[in-house]
Amino acid sequence: MLPRVTLDLSLSAADLTACLVDIESVSGNEQPLADLIADALAGLPHLSLHRDGNALVAQTVLGRPERVAIAGHIDTVPVAGNLPSRREGGVLWGLGSCDMKSGLAVQLKLAAGLAAPSRDITFVFYDGEEVEAERNGLLRLSRQHPELLKADFAVLMEPTGGVVEGGCQGTMKAEVRTTGERAHSARSWMGRNAIHAAAGILDVLRQYVPRQPVVDGLAYHEGLNAVGISGGVAGNVIPDECVVTVNYRFAPDRDAARAQAHLEEVFAAWDVRVVDVAPGARPGLDQPAAASFAAAMGGEPRAKYGWTDVARFDQLGIPAVNYGPGDPMLAHSRQEHVELAQIGQVEDRMRAWLTA
Amino acid sequence: MLPRVTLDLSLSAADLTACLVDIESVSGNEQPLADLIADALAGLPHLSLHRDGNALVAQTVLGRPERVAIAGHIDTVPVAGNLPSRREGGVLWGLGSCDMKSGLAVQLKLAAGLAAPSRDITFVFYDGEEVEAERNGLLRLSRQHPELLKADFAVLMEPTGGVVEGGCQGTMKAEVRTTGERAHSARSWMGRNAIHAAAGILDVLRQYVPRQPVVDGLAYHEGLNAVGISGGVAGNVIPDECVVTVNYRFAPDRDAARAQAHLEEVFAAWDVRVVDVAPGARPGLDQPAAASFAAAMGGEPRAKYGWTDVARFDQLGIPAVNYGPGDPMLAHSRQEHVELAQIGQVEDRMRAWLTA
């Protein structure tokens, strides 16, 4: 029998991050890590614990006037030769070190250490964030146990480099299609080439000037890009269809309907089909809870360009921001790493705010 | 036991065409038809018969000063709801009626009826023409039994609408590639989109003016077309590669090397990789045998745009033309059909030339 592994929450957040990285938890394989977190939290008498699959919710129930949710996903993208973790000077390398086991370590340290915070806290640890939306543990919790997620404000501990990143941009995937007429390629003039016609779509994309709107005081940066293209019937046939898949990243002053209307206008000459959409979230830094959090964390809040689960809290009517250790540019890269000092800094600031 | 089917070569060429259509011989399934042709030819004492797999060569050996090869493939493209054959007025409908069982019927009628032609004849019936080159029975014969294909002139009985079609255009497939730099699509400006860059390739294709050169008196018509395009990594990644597959149909005054040089010049800004090439064949109507054949068949010879096995005879040093019943535009279509009168006309003219 193997010796029983446990998570030692008395370790520093930096050391705990290394432990968490070394427990592989690629999406779909979260159970061993969820079990360990559940065991560790079960030993904390000041927390009320709920489990749903591989998602865990641990709450203080102190009757404080305000409740904050502190959430993080426990899964990672696939292994890419970057396990186990490796420490070099003040840097920890390894899968998930940045996205987001350093954030998880901070959550666990706060959960273990704050028996009597000034705000009630709901810690959320969830599975399936790095894959398709239907597998997302936070979505599942919001459908099956919405009462567990009730809060006045939420912090998603995604990597933000230790700076508050407000809201998030929405993302829409659409197929833009050209049609033509098949013919034998030895007599190409008998047909109409749908791939050649796609040049018009690509020209629109090349000339597109993305908006950079300021929303609630933060500057967003949109983008409209081809992320796929396909066409062709056979090596000797003039193709009668070409599909350009575009990804529109839209600032949170636009909802899904307006984003779609924009694509239909930009690609008015072609058939446009939306295949996937996740609306963004306004930063909400004008709301008291978010503003006080941003002030306490220090630094100049900035916009979150990528889509994150803050949008899910937004849809539940809960203002939310992103805040965690780790450079977001390193997320999903083989070279993922995190500065250990930043983990401790984020932990200290969060603890100060939660006890003030 | 099923009654033994035989090919009755005393039928008219039109009736024989209907029989041949009803013996399904999609590429890969030629054996039943090859067996029946072999049986029918074996009963003809004036022919010397050779078999290689499902290819058959039947020769007169009369010591005539000139030898002509008359060749046709016995396979068809896949069934498309167009079997069995159906006669309507003077038209026969069905798979292969045009490409090229009507031509085969003419070959068989000539083989059976011409015991003492004025020119020695080599009839070639071969498999695997409608699929990749390596399965082509004429190629196999040219490698394993080149002596069987020796001739001064060759007629390929592909559908030409009863008009001599000289030579054929070559065909080259090449991949033209753009490269870029990956980035997360939420920060697209950090990358370089290779699909957007492919607009340049498509613009070249849209503006391309194909040559229409006159070669040995016949007007060819080139074509340069995208027949495939692919690119894309994932829905949230700026793609770093896009491949446009182009098909260049080139007139027979260009060989493969010059065709490739042309593509490299047209697409000088990109990486070009030739993946497949089959050179064309000059019409050779200035050669005595071809000229006398064209004159005897009547009508105005024209250029063959598609690639055919005349190119293979050309590479063996044998002038060759395409000549057969059936509209070449109908080949490979569900609506394949042939005018019965044209079959008899082609048969009569061939017989007259072979006995003159």
XYZ file of C-alpha atoms in Angstrom:
712
model
C 0.000 0.000 0.000
C 1.262 3.431 -0.964
C 1.800 5.934 1.816
C -1.203 8.237 2.022
C -0.473 11.619 0.448
C -1.963 14.632 2.168
C -1.881 18.329 1.490
C -0.063 20.086 4.303
C -1.716 23.495 4.555
C 0.930 24.695 7.020
C 3.440 24.886 4.162
C 4.096 28.300 2.643
C 1.941 29.198 -0.353
C 5.054 28.830 -2.521
C 5.817 25.308 -1.270
C 2.160 24.387 -1.476
C 2.107 25.528 -5.123
C 4.932 23.099 -5.910
C 2.961 20.262 -4.286
C -0.157 21.155 -6.247
C 1.742 21.294 -9.562
C 3.113 17.814 -8.911
C -0.391 16.378 -8.523
C -1.293 16.148 -12.231
C -4.893 17.277 -12.775
C -5.389 17.669 -16.509
C -9.084 18.269 -17.295
C -10.915 14.967 -16.832
C -8.389 13.752 -14.279
C -9.241 16.084 -11.394
C -10.408 13.480 -8.897
C -7.117 12.743 -7.070
C -6.551 16.463 -6.492
C -10.209 17.080 -5.554
C -9.958 14.237 -3.005
C -6.837 15.740 -1.430
C -8.354 19.213 -1.203
C -11.551 17.770 0.278
C -9.527 15.864 2.900
C -7.527 18.962 3.812
C -10.606 21.195 4.108
C -12.582 18.581 6.047
C -10.144 19.060 8.884
C -11.018 22.745 9.249
C -13.876 23.206 11.750
C -14.664 26.800 10.697
C -15.663 25.717 7.184
C -18.878 24.135 5.966
C -17.952 21.805 3.082
C -19.995 20.695 0.060
C -18.867 18.474 -2.773
C -20.406 18.094 -6.213
C -18.431 15.703 -8.387
C -14.936 17.142 -8.409
C -16.058 20.618 -7.395
C -15.830 21.733 -3.771
C -17.448 24.626 -1.951
C -16.191 25.575 1.542
C -17.916 28.395 3.417
C -17.527 30.335 6.609
C -20.936 30.927 8.182
C -20.336 33.827 10.550
C -23.316 36.022 9.699
C -21.089 38.803 8.373
C -22.906 41.573 6.427
C -20.929 40.828 3.289
C -19.961 37.555 1.580
C -17.153 37.201 -0.947
C -16.630 34.187 -3.250
C -13.021 33.253 -3.968
C -12.914 30.810 -6.848
C -10.377 28.867 -8.851
C -10.303 25.899 -11.207
C -8.272 22.862 -10.243
C -7.708 21.485 -13.754
C -4.935 22.305 -16.217
C -4.347 22.036 -19.955
C -2.518 18.849 -21.091
C 0.984 17.970 -19.944
C 3.653 19.293 -22.326
C 6.893 17.934 -20.935
C 6.547 20.351 -18.027
C 6.060 18.035 -15.057
C 7.198 17.614 -12.312
C 7.762 21.134 -11.022
C 11.253 22.594 -10.851
C 12.453 25.476 -8.705
C 15.167 27.795 -9.966
C 16.069 30.736 -7.767
C 12.844 32.520 -6.976
C 10.891 30.923 -9.829
C 8.766 27.777 -9.928
C 8.420 26.097 -13.336
C 5.820 23.510 -14.286
C 2.365 22.816 -15.680
C -0.224 24.915 -13.893
C 2.341 26.874 -11.864
C 0.830 30.011 -13.372
C -2.650 28.844 -14.467
C -3.619 28.429 -11.706
C -2.151 26.277 -8.969
C -0.404 29.276 -7.417
C -3.866 30.874 -7.122
C -5.207 27.617 -5.638
C -2.408 27.620 -3.085
C -3.422 31.128 -1.992
C -7.064 29.998 -1.716
C -6.046 27.032 0.449
C -3.796 29.131 2.692
C -6.612 31.641 3.233
C -9.133 28.846 3.837
C -6.905 27.270 6.453
C -5.783 30.476 8.127
C -8.875 32.654 8.324
C -11.158 31.224 10.974
C -12.784 34.611 11.661
C -12.558 36.846 8.586
C -14.259 40.242 8.514
C -16.303 39.112 5.506
C -17.900 35.712 5.131
C -16.031 33.732 2.490
C -17.159 31.075 0.001
C -14.164 29.204 -1.375
C -14.915 27.469 -4.688
C -12.599 24.858 -6.192
C -13.944 23.542 -9.492
C -13.162 21.181 -12.350
C -13.400 21.336 -16.141
C -12.488 24.960 -16.829
C -9.926 24.305 -19.573
C -12.351 22.395 -21.804
C -15.737 22.938 -23.427
C -18.259 24.965 -21.418
C -20.561 22.005 -20.737
C -17.857 20.360 -18.597
C -17.263 23.465 -16.485
C -17.761 22.742 -12.792
C -18.754 26.314 -11.990
C -21.518 26.141 -14.592
C -22.676 22.832 -13.070
C -22.705 24.318 -9.559
C -24.628 27.371 -10.790
C -27.308 25.086 -12.227
C -27.531 22.475 -9.484
C -26.627 24.420 -6.329
C -27.038 28.140 -7.078
C -27.516 28.786 -3.347
C -23.891 27.733 -2.728
C -22.598 30.479 -4.994
C -24.533 33.374 -3.468
C -22.185 36.260 -2.735
C -21.923 40.046 -2.901
C -18.683 39.978 -4.808
C -16.373 37.365 -6.346
C -12.656 37.101 -6.957
C -11.533 34.647 -9.607
C -7.940 33.731 -8.882
C -6.846 33.449 -12.518
C -3.296 34.649 -13.262
C -3.233 38.436 -13.572
C 0.332 39.172 -12.526
C -0.891 40.369 -9.137
C -2.902 43.252 -10.631
C -6.694 43.431 -10.564
C -8.069 42.685 -14.047
C -11.671 43.772 -14.404
C -14.424 42.046 -16.348
C -13.609 40.083 -19.457
C -14.197 40.252 -23.172
C -16.797 38.045 -24.827
C -15.957 35.533 -27.500
C -17.996 34.502 -30.520
C -17.146 31.897 -33.133
C -18.867 32.118 -36.504
C -18.598 30.461 -39.887
C -18.461 32.776 -42.879
C -19.142 30.882 -46.074
C -18.636 31.394 -49.794
C -20.355 29.276 -52.400
C -19.492 28.540 -56.004
C -20.123 25.963 -58.660
C -18.266 22.700 -59.152
C -16.532 21.894 -62.427
C -13.670 19.692 -63.580
C -10.451 21.603 -62.983
C -9.350 20.904 -66.573
C -12.222 23.193 -67.621
C -12.169 25.524 -64.639
C -13.958 28.297 -66.530
C -17.132 26.192 -66.449
C -17.335 26.613 -62.660
C -17.000 29.293 -59.970
C -14.223 28.809 -57.446
C -15.492 29.265 -53.868
C -11.955 29.278 -52.427
C -10.944 32.157 -54.695
C -14.075 33.979 -53.527
C -12.893 33.649 -49.908
C -10.235 36.246 -50.714
C -12.996 38.787 -50.128
C -13.529 37.536 -46.585
C -9.806 37.519 -45.850
C -9.472 41.043 -47.249
C -12.168 42.219 -44.830
C -10.258 40.582 -41.967
C -6.952 42.105 -43.040
C -8.433 45.591 -43.192
C -10.515 45.300 -40.027
C -9.689 47.885 -37.377
C -10.655 46.534 -33.950
C -12.355 48.790 -31.396
C -10.513 49.702 -28.205
C -13.381 51.035 -26.098
C -13.136 52.215 -22.515
C -15.747 50.442 -20.386
C -16.258 51.451 -16.730
C -12.867 53.141 -16.857
C -10.902 50.204 -18.323
C -9.528 50.059 -21.868
C -10.489 46.894 -23.767
C -9.034 45.702 -27.064
C -11.212 43.737 -29.459
C -10.062 41.350 -32.163
C -11.563 39.697 -35.230
C -9.580 36.838 -36.670
C -9.788 33.796 -38.879
C -9.006 30.805 -36.678
C -9.792 28.210 -39.354
C -10.380 27.834 -43.060
C -11.415 24.828 -45.110
C -12.499 24.142 -48.639
C -11.959 21.650 -51.437
C -13.660 18.622 -52.931
C -10.912 16.755 -54.784
C -7.666 17.536 -56.521
C -9.383 17.869 -59.912
C -12.575 19.671 -58.902
C -13.292 23.402 -58.723
C -14.629 23.746 -55.145
C -18.159 24.983 -54.542
C -17.775 25.906 -50.865
C -15.231 27.506 -48.570
C -15.736 28.131 -44.852
C -13.755 30.687 -42.885
C -14.166 30.259 -39.131
C -13.730 33.595 -37.382
C -13.327 34.386 -33.708
C -14.629 37.737 -32.528
C -13.392 38.901 -29.126
C -15.725 41.689 -28.087
C -15.551 44.217 -25.293
C -18.167 43.938 -22.498
C -20.110 46.993 -23.705
C -21.551 44.647 -26.338
C -23.773 41.705 -25.565
C -24.033 38.562 -27.688
C -26.835 39.937 -29.863
C -24.945 43.104 -30.695
C -21.772 41.131 -31.358
C -23.668 38.953 -33.828
C -25.230 41.992 -35.498
C -21.726 43.427 -35.903
C -20.435 40.265 -37.614
C -23.459 40.191 -39.902
C -22.736 43.768 -40.887
C -19.012 43.245 -41.425
C -19.652 40.125 -43.508
C -22.855 41.319 -45.138
C -21.801 39.874 -48.496
C -21.638 36.323 -47.167
C -23.537 33.706 -45.233
C -22.722 34.051 -41.495
C -23.543 31.357 -38.919
C -22.733 31.819 -35.238
C -21.577 28.484 -33.835
C -20.536 29.446 -30.328
C -20.764 32.454 -28.048
C -19.815 33.370 -24.484
C -20.672 36.939 -23.544
C -18.153 38.999 -21.591
C -18.550 40.801 -18.278
C -18.298 44.492 -17.464
C -15.519 45.244 -14.964
C -17.986 46.609 -12.425
C -15.268 48.536 -10.587
C -17.853 51.239 -9.913
C -19.581 48.849 -7.493
C -18.533 49.345 -3.836
C -17.287 45.809 -3.141
C -15.178 45.696 -6.300
C -13.865 49.224 -5.792
C -12.816 48.540 -2.213
C -11.106 45.311 -3.302
C -9.222 47.056 -6.104
C -8.111 49.823 -3.761
C -6.903 47.302 -1.201
C -4.904 45.274 -3.739
C -3.178 48.416 -5.014
C -1.832 49.061 -8.484
C -3.787 50.269 -11.503
C -6.624 47.881 -12.413
C -6.649 46.875 -16.080
C -9.023 45.155 -18.485
C -9.056 41.371 -18.912
C -8.854 40.571 -22.613
C -9.440 36.832 -22.437
C -12.739 35.259 -21.464
C -12.873 33.949 -17.894
C -15.487 32.654 -15.497
C -16.020 36.183 -14.141
C -18.629 36.231 -16.923
C -20.462 33.404 -15.186
C -20.581 35.330 -11.907
C -21.708 38.373 -13.887
C -24.610 36.336 -15.246
C -25.512 35.325 -11.689
C -25.647 39.044 -10.861
C -22.432 38.945 -8.826
C -19.743 41.561 -9.569
C -16.419 39.790 -10.052
C -12.810 40.529 -10.862
C -9.754 38.472 -11.789
C -6.817 38.627 -9.402
C -4.033 36.136 -8.894
C -0.311 35.438 -9.122
C 1.345 34.547 -12.444
C 1.773 36.291 -15.795
C -1.374 35.613 -17.879
C 0.787 35.577 -21.035
C 2.443 32.378 -19.785
C -0.812 30.470 -19.315
C -0.999 27.357 -21.548
C 2.619 27.660 -22.629
C 5.230 24.959 -22.130
C 7.326 27.556 -20.354
C 4.720 28.178 -17.687
C 6.277 29.501 -14.471
C 5.543 31.804 -11.581
C 7.580 34.090 -9.367
C 7.352 32.721 -5.855
C 7.455 36.190 -4.297
C 4.302 37.142 -6.184
C 2.371 34.259 -4.644
C 3.178 35.452 -1.137
C 2.363 39.046 -2.053
C -1.079 38.130 -3.375
C -1.723 36.013 -0.278
C -0.719 38.839 2.064
C -2.911 41.411 0.337
C -5.925 39.129 0.223
C -5.505 38.258 3.911
C -5.225 41.925 4.848
C -8.421 42.768 2.952
C -10.304 39.785 4.407
C -9.408 40.695 7.967
C -9.661 44.470 7.749
C -25.236 -22.621 -60.882
C -25.825 -19.354 -62.669
C -26.036 -19.491 -66.452
C -22.667 -18.527 -67.901
C -22.691 -14.957 -69.207
C -20.779 -14.321 -72.386
C -20.140 -11.241 -74.491
C -21.773 -11.673 -77.873
C -19.535 -9.750 -80.278
C -22.051 -10.195 -83.090
C -24.327 -7.638 -81.412
C -24.275 -4.093 -82.734
C -21.823 -1.730 -81.022
C -24.832 0.037 -79.501
C -26.281 -3.171 -78.011
C -22.841 -4.298 -76.911
C -22.392 -0.962 -75.086
C -25.564 -1.645 -73.090
C -24.232 -5.104 -72.121
C -20.888 -3.624 -71.053
C -22.555 -0.909 -68.958
C -24.572 -3.561 -67.123
C -21.409 -5.412 -66.097
C -20.360 -3.129 -63.228
C -16.590 -2.573 -63.299
C -15.836 0.217 -60.857
C -12.067 0.563 -60.359
C -10.905 -2.371 -58.240
C -13.722 -4.583 -59.456
C -12.615 -5.089 -63.062
C -12.082 -8.857 -62.942
C -15.545 -10.071 -64.048
C -15.452 -7.788 -67.088
C -11.805 -8.603 -67.838
C -12.713 -12.329 -67.730
C -15.586 -11.857 -70.176
C -13.469 -9.835 -72.602
C -10.679 -12.417 -72.370
C -13.156 -15.233 -73.107
C -14.612 -13.378 -76.077
C -11.192 -12.544 -77.563
C -9.824 -16.042 -76.963
C -12.279 -17.304 -79.537
C -10.803 -15.106 -82.280
C -8.037 -17.018 -84.143
C -6.545 -13.912 -85.793
C -5.568 -12.385 -82.462
C -2.643 -13.178 -80.203
C -3.823 -12.644 -76.618
C -1.854 -11.646 -73.498
C -3.198 -11.045 -70.037
C -1.582 -9.179 -67.172
C -3.848 -8.998 -64.137
C -7.005 -7.383 -65.426
C -5.335 -5.836 -68.467
C -5.545 -7.555 -71.857
C -3.537 -7.065 -75.024
C -4.782 -8.633 -78.287
C -2.681 -8.247 -81.425
C -2.877 -9.072 -85.106
C 0.483 -10.311 -86.333
C 0.295 -9.847 -90.090
C 3.655 -8.215 -90.724
C 2.067 -4.983 -91.918
C 4.452 -1.994 -92.276
C 2.518 0.016 -89.674
C 1.085 -0.913 -86.277
C -1.611 1.045 -84.461
C -2.536 0.631 -80.800
C -6.222 1.085 -79.945
C -6.609 1.406 -76.201
C -9.335 1.878 -73.649
C -9.811 1.455 -69.912
C -12.418 -1.000 -68.669
C -13.022 0.582 -65.250
C -15.462 3.325 -64.300
C -15.896 5.838 -61.504
C -18.198 4.708 -58.651
C -21.860 3.873 -59.159
C -24.115 6.900 -58.598
C -27.632 5.526 -58.938
C -26.987 5.132 -62.658
C -27.098 1.357 -63.164
C -28.451 -0.643 -64.948
C -28.427 1.011 -68.352
C -31.585 2.490 -69.790
C -32.365 3.211 -73.422
C -34.546 6.168 -74.356
C -35.021 6.844 -78.030
C -31.580 7.005 -79.566
C -29.793 7.549 -76.260
C -28.264 5.059 -73.823
C -28.049 6.188 -70.177
C -25.925 4.628 -67.471
C -22.570 4.535 -65.684
C -19.728 4.322 -68.198
C -21.996 4.695 -71.225
C -19.877 7.692 -72.175
C -16.606 7.078 -70.280
C -15.911 4.683 -71.878
C -17.872 1.521 -72.479
C -19.121 2.823 -75.813
C -15.478 3.156 -76.850
C -14.805 -0.354 -75.522
C -17.695 -1.674 -77.604
C -16.115 -0.165 -80.716
C -12.767 -1.743 -79.812
C -14.416 -5.152 -79.396
C -16.367 -4.869 -82.655
C -13.162 -3.973 -84.518
C -11.233 -6.755 -82.792
C -13.859 -9.311 -83.787
C -14.467 -8.055 -87.294
C -11.059 -7.184 -88.675
C -9.203 -10.410 -89.410
C -7.041 -8.801 -92.079
C -6.698 -5.046 -91.449
C -4.417 -2.925 -93.593
C -2.447 -1.966 -90.494
C -1.465 -4.354 -87.714
C -3.527 -3.582 -84.629
C -2.757 -3.894 -80.906
C -5.969 -3.724 -78.880
C -5.354 -2.770 -75.263
C -8.029 -3.144 -72.561
C -6.768 -1.985 -69.183
C -7.814 -1.525 -65.570
C -7.343 1.184 -62.945
C -7.527 4.352 -65.035
C -10.023 6.221 -62.847
C -7.882 6.037 -59.714
C -4.355 6.985 -58.631
C -1.624 6.566 -61.249
C 0.052 3.662 -59.471
C -3.004 1.448 -60.116
C -3.140 2.259 -63.829
C -2.980 -0.910 -65.926
C -1.410 0.886 -68.898
C 1.410 2.093 -66.654
C 1.857 -1.461 -65.350
C 1.984 -2.871 -68.890
C 4.478 -0.200 -69.944
C 6.763 -1.248 -67.091
C 6.367 -5.030 -67.220
C 5.682 -5.712 -70.913
C 6.789 -2.653 -72.917
C 7.172 -4.881 -76.002
C 3.406 -5.436 -76.037
C 2.737 -1.715 -76.436
C 5.081 -1.099 -79.378
C 3.240 0.810 -82.094
C 3.694 3.595 -84.621
C 0.570 5.409 -83.485
C -2.066 5.057 -80.798
C -5.734 5.905 -80.491
C -7.137 6.250 -76.982
C -10.864 5.706 -77.208
C -11.787 8.217 -74.499
C -15.005 10.161 -75.103
C -14.358 13.041 -77.511
C -17.786 13.414 -79.091
C -16.588 11.656 -82.241
C -14.004 14.372 -82.993
C -10.250 13.831 -82.826
C -8.849 15.498 -79.720
C -5.114 15.920 -79.897
C -2.634 15.575 -77.068
C -3.612 16.534 -73.557
C -2.762 19.153 -70.979
C -0.508 18.347 -68.079
C -1.615 18.618 -64.475
C 0.412 19.700 -61.460
C -0.706 19.888 -57.848
C 1.253 22.114 -55.499
C 0.941 23.400 -51.960
C 1.433 27.125 -51.489
C 2.006 27.961 -47.868
C 1.858 31.013 -45.648
C 3.374 31.099 -42.195
C 2.643 33.276 -39.208
C 3.017 33.269 -35.480
C 0.676 31.691 -32.951
C -0.924 33.731 -30.206
C -4.011 33.539 -28.036
C -6.893 34.988 -30.044
C -7.823 37.231 -27.094
C -4.530 39.024 -27.773
C -4.393 38.542 -31.509
C -2.029 41.481 -32.015
C 0.713 39.428 -30.356
C 0.699 37.008 -33.321
C 0.655 37.032 -37.127
C -2.364 35.385 -38.752
C -1.307 32.960 -41.513
C -4.892 32.580 -42.794
C -5.207 36.325 -43.280
C -1.907 36.222 -45.166
C -3.388 33.650 -47.577
C -5.502 36.472 -49.024
C -2.401 37.335 -51.034
C -2.329 33.875 -52.616
C -6.047 33.989 -53.396
C -5.659 37.452 -54.902
C -2.981 36.089 -57.252
C -5.340 33.270 -58.254
C -8.253 35.649 -58.809
C -6.166 37.897 -61.037
C -4.392 35.119 -62.906
C -4.928 35.182 -66.660
C -4.452 31.662 -68.046
C -2.545 31.131 -71.292
C -4.404 29.846 -74.319
C -1.490 28.817 -76.512
C -1.719 27.170 -79.925
C 0.394 24.021 -79.960
C 0.872 22.079 -83.215
C -2.158 23.901 -84.577
C -4.529 23.229 -81.651
C -5.684 25.840 -79.142
C -5.194 24.815 -75.517
C -6.632 26.539 -72.459
C -4.697 26.487 -69.221
C -6.076 26.941 -65.732
C -4.678 27.705 -62.287
C -7.032 27.082 -59.407
C -7.196 26.512 -55.700
C -8.637 23.032 -55.181
C -8.139 22.990 -51.422
C -7.350 25.245 -48.492
C -6.711 24.455 -44.862
C -5.517 26.272 -41.804
C -6.289 26.629 -38.136
C -5.015 25.297 -34.819
C -7.893 25.792 -32.390
C -10.823 28.131 -31.933
C -8.834 30.436 -29.673
C -5.446 30.416 -31.415
C -4.110 32.738 -34.132
C -3.016 30.217 -36.783
C 0.615 30.032 -37.831
C 0.144 28.126 -41.092
C -2.257 28.063 -44.023
C -1.912 25.794 -47.044
C -3.562 26.510 -50.376
C -3.496 23.490 -52.691
C -3.462 24.633 -56.301
C -3.991 22.651 -59.480
C -2.194 23.924 -62.579
C -3.432 22.552 -65.883
C -0.712 23.350 -68.397
C -0.608 23.158 -72.163
C 1.732 20.568 -73.723
C 4.253 23.173 -74.863
C 5.418 23.167 -71.235
C 7.032 20.216 -69.556
C 6.865 19.482 -65.831
C 10.012 21.479 -65.048
C 8.742 24.577 -66.842
C 5.328 24.214 -65.216
C 6.985 24.132 -61.799
C 9.150 27.136 -62.652
C 6.007 28.994 -63.645
C 4.307 28.246 -60.310
C 7.425 29.281 -58.414
C 7.409 32.575 -60.301
C 3.682 33.227 -59.840
C 3.903 32.425 -56.117
C 7.390 33.857 -55.586
C 6.340 35.401 -52.274
C 5.461 32.045 -50.716
C 6.747 28.559 -50.111
C 5.727 26.297 -53.055
C 5.888 22.490 -52.896
C 4.913 20.356 -55.886
C 3.097 17.271 -54.598
C 2.005 15.637 -57.847
C 2.603 16.081 -61.560
C 1.596 14.356 -64.791
C 3.014 16.025 -67.885
C 0.798 16.513 -70.913
C 1.322 15.390 -74.493
C 1.682 17.430 -77.662
C -1.038 16.665 -80.194
C 1.512 15.454 -82.751
C -0.922 15.958 -85.612
C 2.051 16.940 -87.767
C 3.194 13.316 -87.674
C 2.087 11.279 -90.728
C 0.175 8.557 -88.873
C -1.751 11.035 -86.718
C -2.432 13.348 -89.634
C -3.794 10.537 -91.808
C -5.968 9.334 -88.922
C -7.369 12.822 -88.293
C -8.084 13.306 -91.976
C -9.873 9.944 -92.181
C -12.040 10.647 -89.130
C -13.110 13.993 -90.557
C -14.132 17.105 -88.645
C -11.817 19.716 -87.157
C -9.428 18.224 -84.593
C -9.391 20.072 -81.297
C -7.248 20.161 -78.174
C -7.873 17.820 -75.223
C -7.998 19.890 -72.038
C -8.113 17.069 -69.523
C -5.196 14.731 -68.821
C -5.484 11.305 -70.455
C -3.270 8.292 -71.050
C -2.192 9.708 -74.426
C 0.511 11.258 -72.242
C 1.707 7.765 -71.365
C 1.996 6.795 -75.040
C 3.749 10.104 -75.635
C 6.328 9.170 -73.008
C 6.836 5.816 -74.759
C 7.583 7.812 -77.927
C 4.292 6.855 -79.593
C 2.160 9.649 -81.105
C -1.376 9.303 -79.815
C -4.762 10.990 -80.069
C -8.081 10.720 -78.241
C -11.041 9.652 -80.317
C -14.263 8.026 -79.198
C -18.030 8.320 -78.881
C -19.615 10.302 -76.032
C -19.539 13.907 -74.887
C -16.479 14.376 -72.660
C -18.415 16.907 -70.571
C -20.682 14.068 -69.389
C -17.873 11.873 -68.098
C -18.105 11.231 -64.324
C -21.568 12.811 -64.099
C -24.638 11.009 -62.808
C -26.319 11.927 -66.064
C -23.792 10.063 -68.168
C -25.252 9.014 -71.524
C -24.280 8.484 -75.138
C -25.988 8.872 -78.486
C -26.202 5.438 -80.028
C -25.780 6.774 -83.546
C -22.397 8.245 -82.571
C -21.107 4.838 -81.500
C -21.875 3.355 -84.912
C -20.363 6.357 -86.667
C -17.079 6.084 -84.760
C -17.003 2.325 -85.469
C -17.598 2.834 -89.199
C -14.899 5.473 -89.561
C -12.343 3.463 -87.605
C -13.112 0.365 -89.677
C -12.789 2.306 -92.915
C -9.387 3.678 -91.875
C -8.153 0.277 -90.690
C -9.058 -1.420 -93.961
C -8.139 1.340 -96.401
